[in-house]
Amino acid sequence: MINFYSPQDMSAWSGRIDDENDYLSFRWHQWVKPLNLNDKSLKPFEGKLAIGILGFESDQGIELNKGRYGASQGPYAIRRELSKLPCQFSEDLKIFDCGNVTSKYTNLVDAQKVLGEAVGKIISLNMFPILLGGGHEIAFGHYMGLSNYLDDKKEKNLGIVSFDAHFDLRPYDKEKGGTSGTMFRQISDLCKEKNTNYNYFVMGIQRHSNTEGLFKTARDLGAEYILAKDIINGDFKKTTDKLDAYLDKLDKVYITICSDVLATAFAPGVSAPQPLGLDPEKIIILLKRVLKTGKAFSFDIAEVSPRFDHDSITANMASILIYTVVTGLAENYGLNLIYN
């Protein structure tokens, strides 16, 4: 039994209907089905490809990190935008809404553990997890779930590809737990405990948003990174070459996006707005490059904060990035209806 968990109220999935029977006219709200992770009768999916959407209703990590809270409402806002997307994949691709884990009734440490359990459950059901934050503290719980699942597997060299303006490698109290600024340091410590490889590659780092101590910590831990300015104005081939070399050594890839990596024009509704952030087109190109390797294991997007999100711009941007992930996975399985 997964605690601090609830199935999704499917009223979030609604929108325009062009046709009730013609699948080619369907939008996601007509295709997504509910799934209760605490249903004991569940069996692994046996089709070609299934997506399991899970929300993490938490911004405790943001508050502990002295950021602007509000991301706990992100999962609902993102679902509302996902509802509008067209089904441009075949009917062999199934999408399930697996509900939400919340930190509202517990502390962040326990909420992250529960999130890890839920992630492990989704993977055990033979589905690809797509998680909706919530603060970027989602990353530690998410990674724990992936790592624990891989413990007894042969291909367990798991790597992180993160799109973020921040390293999130700050010191933390190991007894009290971390914040939304410590997850990848916590993951490093977890890897040491389990004697597994720590593979962390982050793109979009802003010099003005990270102390020199964080750059040193990144170097000391062997983290790889690319500055935002080098993605925006540098030789893009150097970026893709560095990414390719990193991906080559991995068995599985966990992709995580903190919405504050984007320029404020594309993502105003975040805890830490980024005026000089990335253009989403660049992120989409890099996302597709990761997906084409066939190594993508799981995905999340964090820190969509509706209380600051004028016209749902950030939630809409998150839905487009999720659309990129789903259609990229579908292409690997030959399930896309439209090829450009």
mmCIF file of C-alpha atoms in Angstrom:
data_model
loop_
_atom_site.group_PDB
_atom_site.id
_atom_site.type_symbol
_atom_site.label_atom_id
_atom_site.label_comp_id
_atom_site.label_asym_id
_atom_site.label_seq_id
_atom_site.Cartn_x
_atom_site.Cartn_y
_atom_site.Cartn_z
ATOM 1 C CA MET A 1 0.000 0.000 0.000
ATOM 2 C CA ILE A 2 1.426 3.383 -1.077
ATOM 3 C CA ASN A 3 0.798 6.029 1.595
ATOM 4 C CA PHE A 4 0.156 9.746 1.010
ATOM 5 C CA TYR A 5 -1.168 8.772 -2.383
ATOM 6 C CA SER A 6 -4.496 9.315 -4.128
ATOM 7 C CA PRO A 7 -5.865 8.376 -7.552
ATOM 8 C CA GLN A 8 -6.416 11.319 -9.875
ATOM 9 C CA ASP A 9 -9.767 13.105 -10.092
ATOM 10 C CA MET A 10 -10.286 12.683 -13.842
ATOM 11 C CA SER A 11 -12.286 15.919 -14.082
ATOM 12 C CA ALA A 12 -8.880 17.525 -14.705
ATOM 13 C CA TRP A 13 -8.943 15.821 -18.099
ATOM 14 C CA SER A 14 -11.505 17.746 -20.128
ATOM 15 C CA GLY A 15 -11.655 19.940 -23.201
ATOM 16 C CA ARG A 16 -12.866 20.387 -26.743
ATOM 17 C CA ILE A 17 -14.239 17.337 -28.550
ATOM 18 C CA ASP A 18 -14.253 17.374 -32.352
ATOM 19 C CA ASP A 19 -15.470 13.803 -32.691
ATOM 20 C CA GLU A 20 -16.399 11.165 -30.138
ATOM 21 C CA ASN A 21 -15.512 8.175 -32.320
ATOM 22 C CA ASP A 22 -12.832 9.177 -34.846
ATOM 23 C CA TYR A 23 -9.481 8.575 -33.112
ATOM 24 C CA LEU A 24 -7.697 10.888 -35.573
ATOM 25 C CA SER A 25 -9.703 13.756 -34.046
ATOM 26 C CA PHE A 26 -8.951 12.801 -30.440
ATOM 27 C CA ARG A 27 -7.167 14.925 -27.890
ATOM 28 C CA TRP A 28 -5.401 13.542 -24.832
ATOM 29 C CA HIS A 29 -8.341 14.094 -22.496
ATOM 30 C CA GLN A 30 -10.268 11.570 -24.612
ATOM 31 C CA TRP A 31 -7.489 8.986 -24.409
ATOM 32 C CA VAL A 32 -6.026 9.122 -20.899
ATOM 33 C CA LYS A 33 -7.369 6.448 -18.538
ATOM 34 C CA PRO A 34 -7.255 6.395 -14.702
ATOM 35 C CA LEU A 35 -5.082 3.894 -12.860
ATOM 36 C CA ASN A 36 -4.967 3.368 -9.096
ATOM 37 C CA LEU A 37 -1.494 2.246 -8.033
ATOM 38 C CA ASN A 38 -2.990 0.728 -4.865
ATOM 39 C CA ASP A 39 -5.264 -1.575 -6.851
ATOM 40 C CA LYS A 40 -4.038 -5.061 -5.917
ATOM 41 C CA SER A 41 -5.410 -6.562 -9.132
ATOM 42 C CA LEU A 42 -3.055 -4.583 -11.390
ATOM 43 C CA LYS A 43 -0.939 -6.572 -13.845
ATOM 44 C CA PRO A 44 1.989 -5.432 -16.007
ATOM 45 C CA PHE A 45 1.080 -3.784 -19.304
ATOM 46 C CA GLU A 46 1.550 -6.217 -22.193
ATOM 47 C CA GLY A 47 1.199 -3.878 -25.173
ATOM 48 C CA LYS A 48 3.806 -1.921 -27.138
ATOM 49 C CA LEU A 49 4.140 1.256 -25.049
ATOM 50 C CA ALA A 50 2.358 2.685 -22.007
ATOM 51 C CA ILE A 51 2.907 6.006 -20.255
ATOM 52 C CA GLY A 52 2.206 6.389 -16.524
ATOM 53 C CA ILE A 53 1.621 9.988 -15.396
ATOM 54 C CA LEU A 54 2.188 10.714 -11.710
ATOM 55 C CA GLY A 55 1.932 14.038 -9.871
ATOM 56 C CA PHE A 56 4.040 15.114 -6.897
ATOM 57 C CA GLU A 57 2.047 17.724 -5.014
ATOM 58 C CA SER A 58 4.841 19.295 -3.021
ATOM 59 C CA ASP A 59 6.760 22.501 -2.709
ATOM 60 C CA GLN A 60 8.118 21.879 0.775
ATOM 61 C CA GLY A 61 11.582 21.701 -0.756
ATOM 62 C CA ILE A 62 11.138 25.132 -2.347
ATOM 63 C CA GLU A 63 10.009 26.659 0.956
ATOM 64 C CA LEU A 64 12.956 25.059 2.778
ATOM 65 C CA ASN A 65 15.185 26.483 0.056
ATOM 66 C CA LYS A 66 13.664 29.950 0.649
ATOM 67 C CA GLY A 67 12.070 30.056 -2.779
ATOM 68 C CA ARG A 68 8.620 31.176 -3.941
ATOM 69 C CA TYR A 69 6.183 28.397 -3.078
ATOM 70 C CA GLY A 70 3.237 27.405 -5.260
ATOM 71 C CA ALA A 71 4.505 24.459 -7.313
ATOM 72 C CA SER A 72 2.352 21.956 -5.391
ATOM 73 C CA GLN A 73 -0.471 23.020 -7.709
ATOM 74 C CA GLY A 74 1.676 22.351 -10.767
ATOM 75 C CA PRO A 75 0.489 18.782 -11.483
ATOM 76 C CA TYR A 76 -3.128 19.892 -11.883
ATOM 77 C CA ALA A 77 -2.180 22.881 -14.071
ATOM 78 C CA ILE A 78 0.005 20.738 -16.330
ATOM 79 C CA ARG A 79 -2.748 18.126 -16.697
ATOM 80 C CA ARG A 80 -5.154 20.846 -17.827
ATOM 81 C CA GLU A 81 -2.720 21.790 -20.611
ATOM 82 C CA LEU A 82 -1.964 18.160 -21.519
ATOM 83 C CA SER A 83 -5.708 17.652 -22.009
ATOM 84 C CA LYS A 84 -5.623 19.868 -25.098
ATOM 85 C CA LEU A 85 -2.865 17.979 -26.934
ATOM 86 C CA PRO A 86 -3.732 16.017 -30.093
ATOM 87 C CA CYS A 87 -3.279 12.231 -30.155
ATOM 88 C CA GLN A 88 -0.648 12.087 -32.885
ATOM 89 C CA PHE A 89 0.361 8.533 -32.044
ATOM 90 C CA SER A 90 -1.276 5.226 -32.815
ATOM 91 C CA GLU A 91 -3.877 3.601 -30.590
ATOM 92 C CA ASP A 92 -1.216 1.103 -29.514
ATOM 93 C CA LEU A 93 0.241 3.805 -27.248
ATOM 94 C CA LYS A 94 -1.686 3.957 -23.979
ATOM 95 C CA ILE A 95 -1.593 6.775 -21.416
ATOM 96 C CA PHE A 96 -2.615 6.247 -17.802
ATOM 97 C CA ASP A 97 -3.032 8.847 -15.089
ATOM 98 C CA CYS A 98 -1.612 7.174 -11.994
ATOM 99 C CA GLY A 99 -2.673 9.863 -9.519
ATOM 100 C CA ASN A 100 -0.632 11.902 -7.063
ATOM 101 C CA VAL A 101 1.757 11.619 -4.148
ATOM 102 C CA THR A 102 1.479 14.535 -1.727
ATOM 103 C CA SER A 103 3.722 15.929 1.007
ATOM 104 C CA LYS A 104 0.811 17.828 2.570
ATOM 105 C CA TYR A 105 0.318 15.363 5.413
ATOM 106 C CA THR A 106 3.917 14.361 6.066
ATOM 107 C CA ASN A 107 7.499 15.617 5.936
ATOM 108 C CA LEU A 108 9.518 15.896 2.750
ATOM 109 C CA VAL A 109 11.800 12.930 3.557
ATOM 110 C CA ASP A 110 8.870 10.529 3.875
ATOM 111 C CA ALA A 111 7.099 12.022 0.856
ATOM 112 C CA GLN A 112 10.194 11.427 -1.287
ATOM 113 C CA LYS A 113 10.400 7.814 -0.106
ATOM 114 C CA VAL A 114 6.745 7.274 -0.993
ATOM 115 C CA LEU A 115 7.322 8.891 -4.375
ATOM 116 C CA GLY A 116 10.131 6.412 -4.983
ATOM 117 C CA GLU A 117 7.753 3.532 -4.166
ATOM 118 C CA ALA A 118 5.186 4.878 -6.621
ATOM 119 C CA VAL A 119 7.809 5.247 -9.360
ATOM 120 C CA GLY A 120 8.965 1.660 -8.788
ATOM 121 C CA LYS A 121 5.365 0.498 -9.032
ATOM 122 C CA ILE A 122 4.847 2.262 -12.379
ATOM 123 C CA ILE A 123 7.991 0.699 -13.841
ATOM 124 C CA SER A 124 7.032 -2.743 -12.507
ATOM 125 C CA LEU A 125 3.772 -2.342 -14.446
ATOM 126 C CA ASN A 126 5.875 -1.988 -17.612
ATOM 127 C CA MET A 127 5.056 1.690 -18.073
ATOM 128 C CA PHE A 128 7.275 4.702 -18.758
ATOM 129 C CA PRO A 129 6.949 7.163 -15.836
ATOM 130 C CA ILE A 130 6.266 10.834 -16.533
ATOM 131 C CA LEU A 131 6.208 12.817 -13.293
ATOM 132 C CA LEU A 132 4.718 16.265 -12.805
ATOM 133 C CA GLY A 133 6.070 18.562 -10.116
ATOM 134 C CA GLY A 134 5.931 20.024 -7.669
ATOM 135 C CA GLY A 135 9.264 21.433 -6.640
ATOM 136 C CA HIS A 136 12.488 20.020 -8.025
ATOM 137 C CA GLU A 137 12.813 18.027 -4.807
ATOM 138 C CA ILE A 138 10.856 15.552 -6.928
ATOM 139 C CA ALA A 139 14.232 14.475 -8.340
ATOM 140 C CA PHE A 140 15.503 12.728 -5.200
ATOM 141 C CA GLY A 141 12.389 10.628 -4.678
ATOM 142 C CA HIS A 142 12.187 9.898 -8.387
ATOM 143 C CA TYR A 143 15.806 8.774 -8.560
ATOM 144 C CA MET A 144 15.446 6.573 -5.451
ATOM 145 C CA GLY A 145 12.594 4.731 -7.146
ATOM 146 C CA LEU A 146 14.594 4.166 -10.323
ATOM 147 C CA SER A 147 17.743 3.134 -8.467
ATOM 148 C CA ASN A 148 15.929 0.699 -6.194
ATOM 149 C CA TYR A 149 14.201 -0.906 -9.154
ATOM 150 C CA LEU A 150 17.555 -1.429 -10.905
ATOM 151 C CA ASP A 151 19.287 -2.945 -7.858
ATOM 152 C CA ASP A 152 18.921 -6.533 -9.074
ATOM 153 C CA LYS A 153 19.148 -5.779 -12.805
ATOM 154 C CA LYS A 154 22.215 -6.308 -14.990
ATOM 155 C CA GLU A 155 21.945 -2.987 -16.827
ATOM 156 C CA LYS A 156 22.006 -0.653 -13.841
ATOM 157 C CA ASN A 157 24.344 2.152 -14.958
ATOM 158 C CA LEU A 158 21.790 4.912 -14.524
ATOM 159 C CA GLY A 159 22.574 8.477 -15.551
ATOM 160 C CA ILE A 160 20.856 11.818 -15.053
ATOM 161 C CA VAL A 161 20.329 14.340 -17.836
ATOM 162 C CA SER A 162 19.109 17.529 -16.194
ATOM 163 C CA PHE A 163 18.039 20.816 -17.733
ATOM 164 C CA ASP A 164 18.444 23.402 -14.992
ATOM 165 C CA ALA A 165 19.866 26.838 -14.257
ATOM 166 C CA HIS A 166 21.127 25.531 -10.903
ATOM 167 C CA PHE A 167 23.395 22.676 -9.812
ATOM 168 C CA ASP A 168 21.221 21.801 -6.786
ATOM 169 C CA LEU A 169 24.313 20.455 -5.018
ATOM 170 C CA ARG A 170 24.069 22.450 -1.784
ATOM 171 C CA PRO A 171 25.048 20.987 1.587
ATOM 172 C CA TYR A 172 22.221 19.486 3.642
ATOM 173 C CA ASP A 173 21.498 17.954 7.039
ATOM 174 C CA LYS A 174 21.471 14.190 6.510
ATOM 175 C CA GLU A 175 19.114 13.619 9.424
ATOM 176 C CA LYS A 176 16.600 16.329 8.509
ATOM 177 C CA GLY A 177 16.797 15.760 4.759
ATOM 178 C CA GLY A 178 17.255 18.133 1.860
ATOM 179 C CA THR A 179 15.503 20.909 -0.040
ATOM 180 C CA SER A 180 14.887 21.772 -3.680
ATOM 181 C CA GLY A 181 18.541 22.843 -3.847
ATOM 182 C CA THR A 182 20.236 19.656 -2.603
ATOM 183 C CA MET A 183 18.836 16.685 -4.557
ATOM 184 C CA PHE A 184 21.789 15.883 -6.752
ATOM 185 C CA ARG A 185 24.157 15.978 -3.788
ATOM 186 C CA GLN A 186 21.775 13.600 -1.993
ATOM 187 C CA ILE A 187 21.828 11.353 -5.058
ATOM 188 C CA SER A 188 25.628 11.391 -5.002
ATOM 189 C CA ASP A 189 25.569 10.235 -1.375
ATOM 190 C CA LEU A 190 22.999 7.554 -2.222
ATOM 191 C CA CYS A 191 25.275 6.263 -4.983
ATOM 192 C CA LYS A 192 28.179 6.074 -2.540
ATOM 193 C CA GLU A 193 26.043 4.087 -0.087
ATOM 194 C CA LYS A 194 24.970 1.658 -2.797
ATOM 195 C CA ASN A 195 28.388 1.585 -4.521
ATOM 196 C CA THR A 196 26.856 2.554 -7.854
ATOM 197 C CA ASN A 197 28.027 5.056 -10.435
ATOM 198 C CA TYR A 198 27.119 8.710 -9.971
ATOM 199 C CA ASN A 199 26.383 10.078 -13.428
ATOM 200 C CA TYR A 200 25.107 13.655 -13.469
ATOM 201 C CA PHE A 201 25.042 15.902 -16.542
ATOM 202 C CA VAL A 202 23.278 19.274 -16.343
ATOM 203 C CA MET A 203 22.629 21.716 -19.167
ATOM 204 C CA GLY A 204 21.642 25.371 -18.810
ATOM 205 C CA ILE A 205 23.742 26.335 -15.780
ATOM 206 C CA GLN A 206 23.811 30.084 -15.101
ATOM 207 C CA ARG A 207 26.991 31.563 -13.648
ATOM 208 C CA HIS A 208 25.066 34.299 -11.841
ATOM 209 C CA SER A 209 22.795 31.719 -10.170
ATOM 210 C CA ASN A 210 25.464 29.457 -8.631
ATOM 211 C CA THR A 211 28.225 30.170 -6.125
ATOM 212 C CA GLU A 212 31.827 29.302 -6.865
ATOM 213 C CA GLY A 213 31.518 26.703 -4.122
ATOM 214 C CA LEU A 214 28.814 24.927 -6.141
ATOM 215 C CA PHE A 215 31.021 24.898 -9.232
ATOM 216 C CA LYS A 216 33.781 23.357 -7.103
ATOM 217 C CA THR A 217 31.384 20.755 -5.676
ATOM 218 C CA ALA A 218 30.291 19.851 -9.207
ATOM 219 C CA ARG A 219 33.903 19.361 -10.262
ATOM 220 C CA ASP A 220 34.748 17.386 -7.106
ATOM 221 C CA LEU A 221 31.799 15.024 -7.654
ATOM 222 C CA GLY A 222 32.629 14.511 -11.324
ATOM 223 C CA ALA A 223 29.427 16.168 -12.515
ATOM 224 C CA GLU A 224 29.390 17.349 -16.118
ATOM 225 C CA TYR A 225 27.727 20.586 -17.130
ATOM 226 C CA ILE A 226 27.216 23.080 -19.934
ATOM 227 C CA LEU A 227 26.597 26.749 -19.275
ATOM 228 C CA ALA A 228 23.432 28.338 -20.630
ATOM 229 C CA LYS A 229 25.476 30.936 -22.521
ATOM 230 C CA ASP A 230 27.349 28.195 -24.376
ATOM 231 C CA ILE A 231 24.095 26.567 -25.471
ATOM 232 C CA ILE A 232 22.612 29.923 -26.512
ATOM 233 C CA ASN A 233 25.613 31.514 -28.229
ATOM 234 C CA GLY A 234 28.295 28.823 -28.438
ATOM 235 C CA ASP A 235 29.064 26.046 -30.908
ATOM 236 C CA PHE A 236 25.972 23.848 -30.584
ATOM 237 C CA LYS A 237 27.832 20.874 -32.032
ATOM 238 C CA LYS A 238 30.142 20.939 -29.000
ATOM 239 C CA THR A 239 27.066 20.668 -26.800
ATOM 240 C CA THR A 240 25.636 17.715 -28.719
ATOM 241 C CA ASP A 241 29.030 15.994 -28.908
ATOM 242 C CA LYS A 242 29.476 16.291 -25.136
ATOM 243 C CA LEU A 243 25.962 14.991 -24.563
ATOM 244 C CA ASP A 244 26.502 12.065 -26.945
ATOM 245 C CA ALA A 245 29.745 11.069 -25.214
ATOM 246 C CA TYR A 246 27.974 11.100 -21.848
ATOM 247 C CA LEU A 247 25.024 9.042 -23.111
ATOM 248 C CA ASP A 248 27.291 6.422 -24.697
ATOM 249 C CA LYS A 249 28.518 5.178 -21.306
ATOM 250 C CA LEU A 250 25.047 4.721 -19.781
ATOM 251 C CA ASP A 251 22.521 1.880 -19.696
ATOM 252 C CA LYS A 252 19.530 3.975 -18.627
ATOM 253 C CA VAL A 253 18.786 7.707 -18.564
ATOM 254 C CA TYR A 254 16.600 9.667 -16.176
ATOM 255 C CA ILE A 255 15.625 13.022 -17.723
ATOM 256 C CA THR A 256 14.638 15.893 -15.446
ATOM 257 C CA ILE A 257 13.695 19.471 -16.314
ATOM 258 C CA CYS A 258 13.479 22.336 -13.853
ATOM 259 C CA SER A 259 11.270 24.931 -15.536
ATOM 260 C CA ASP A 260 13.535 27.772 -14.388
ATOM 261 C CA VAL A 261 16.070 26.693 -17.008
ATOM 262 C CA LEU A 262 13.828 28.428 -19.550
ATOM 263 C CA ALA A 263 13.858 32.141 -20.286
ATOM 264 C CA THR A 264 11.164 34.029 -18.365
ATOM 265 C CA ALA A 265 9.288 34.746 -21.610
ATOM 266 C CA PHE A 266 8.584 31.005 -21.900
ATOM 267 C CA ALA A 267 8.346 30.208 -18.166
ATOM 268 C CA PRO A 268 7.250 33.101 -15.949
ATOM 269 C CA GLY A 269 5.513 30.810 -13.452
ATOM 270 C CA VAL A 270 8.503 29.401 -11.588
ATOM 271 C CA SER A 271 10.126 29.770 -8.182
ATOM 272 C CA ALA A 272 13.236 31.509 -9.570
ATOM 273 C CA PRO A 273 12.520 33.321 -12.886
ATOM 274 C CA GLN A 274 15.403 33.301 -15.348
ATOM 275 C CA PRO A 275 15.539 36.313 -17.736
ATOM 276 C CA LEU A 276 18.559 34.870 -19.599
ATOM 277 C CA GLY A 277 17.363 31.273 -19.739
ATOM 278 C CA LEU A 278 17.209 28.845 -22.629
ATOM 279 C CA ASP A 279 14.991 28.892 -25.695
ATOM 280 C CA PRO A 280 12.700 25.820 -25.559
ATOM 281 C CA GLU A 281 13.568 24.928 -29.154
ATOM 282 C CA LYS A 282 17.126 24.155 -28.036
ATOM 283 C CA ILE A 283 15.844 21.985 -25.188
ATOM 284 C CA ILE A 284 13.555 20.102 -27.583
ATOM 285 C CA ILE A 285 16.478 19.359 -29.921
ATOM 286 C CA LEU A 286 18.523 18.006 -27.007
ATOM 287 C CA LEU A 287 15.574 16.063 -25.592
ATOM 288 C CA LYS A 288 15.021 14.340 -28.928
ATOM 289 C CA ARG A 289 18.701 13.444 -29.046
ATOM 290 C CA VAL A 290 18.433 11.681 -25.695
ATOM 291 C CA LEU A 291 15.217 9.900 -26.662
ATOM 292 C CA LYS A 292 16.670 8.574 -29.929
ATOM 293 C CA THR A 293 19.249 6.558 -27.993
ATOM 294 C CA GLY A 294 16.432 4.346 -26.693
ATOM 295 C CA LYS A 295 17.959 4.644 -23.195
ATOM 296 C CA ALA A 296 15.367 6.997 -21.683
ATOM 297 C CA PHE A 297 14.015 5.330 -18.544
ATOM 298 C CA SER A 298 11.927 8.045 -16.926
ATOM 299 C CA PHE A 299 11.104 11.763 -17.119
ATOM 300 C CA ASP A 300 9.932 14.585 -14.888
ATOM 301 C CA ILE A 301 9.338 18.309 -15.118
ATOM 302 C CA ALA A 302 9.384 20.462 -11.995
ATOM 303 C CA GLU A 303 8.628 23.889 -10.536
ATOM 304 C CA VAL A 304 5.618 24.938 -12.572
ATOM 305 C CA SER A 305 3.986 27.379 -10.155
ATOM 306 C CA PRO A 306 0.443 28.376 -11.232
ATOM 307 C CA ARG A 307 0.216 31.303 -8.795
ATOM 308 C CA PHE A 308 2.839 33.149 -10.893
ATOM 309 C CA ASP A 309 1.843 31.719 -14.272
ATOM 310 C CA HIS A 310 0.075 34.363 -16.351
ATOM 311 C CA ASP A 311 -2.150 32.736 -19.009
ATOM 312 C CA SER A 312 -0.742 29.301 -18.004
ATOM 313 C CA ILE A 313 2.318 29.962 -20.184
ATOM 314 C CA THR A 314 4.632 27.790 -18.072
ATOM 315 C CA ALA A 315 2.159 24.920 -17.716
ATOM 316 C CA ASN A 316 1.573 25.043 -21.471
ATOM 317 C CA MET A 317 5.334 24.952 -22.067
ATOM 318 C CA ALA A 318 5.592 21.935 -19.770
ATOM 319 C CA SER A 319 2.873 20.170 -21.773
ATOM 320 C CA ILE A 320 4.778 20.776 -25.014
ATOM 321 C CA LEU A 321 7.958 19.302 -23.534
ATOM 322 C CA ILE A 322 5.980 16.268 -22.337
ATOM 323 C CA TYR A 323 4.455 16.000 -25.826
ATOM 324 C CA THR A 324 8.031 15.913 -27.180
ATOM 325 C CA VAL A 325 8.909 13.065 -24.813
ATOM 326 C CA VAL A 326 5.807 11.011 -25.621
ATOM 327 C CA THR A 327 6.071 11.421 -29.397
ATOM 328 C CA GLY A 328 9.821 10.743 -29.196
ATOM 329 C CA LEU A 329 9.177 7.476 -27.367
ATOM 330 C CA ALA A 330 6.404 6.640 -29.838
ATOM 331 C CA GLU A 331 8.778 7.157 -32.751
ATOM 332 C CA ASN A 332 11.192 4.611 -31.246
ATOM 333 C CA TYR A 333 8.352 2.063 -31.334
ATOM 334 C CA GLY A 334 7.063 3.102 -34.760
ATOM 335 C CA LEU A 335 3.835 4.383 -33.202
ATOM 336 C CA ASN A 336 3.670 7.953 -34.472
ATOM 337 C CA LEU A 337 0.877 8.814 -36.899
ATOM 338 C CA ILE A 338 2.642 11.881 -38.291
ATOM 339 C CA TYR A 339 6.289 12.036 -39.316
ATOM 340 C CA ASN A 340 7.857 15.362 -40.203
#
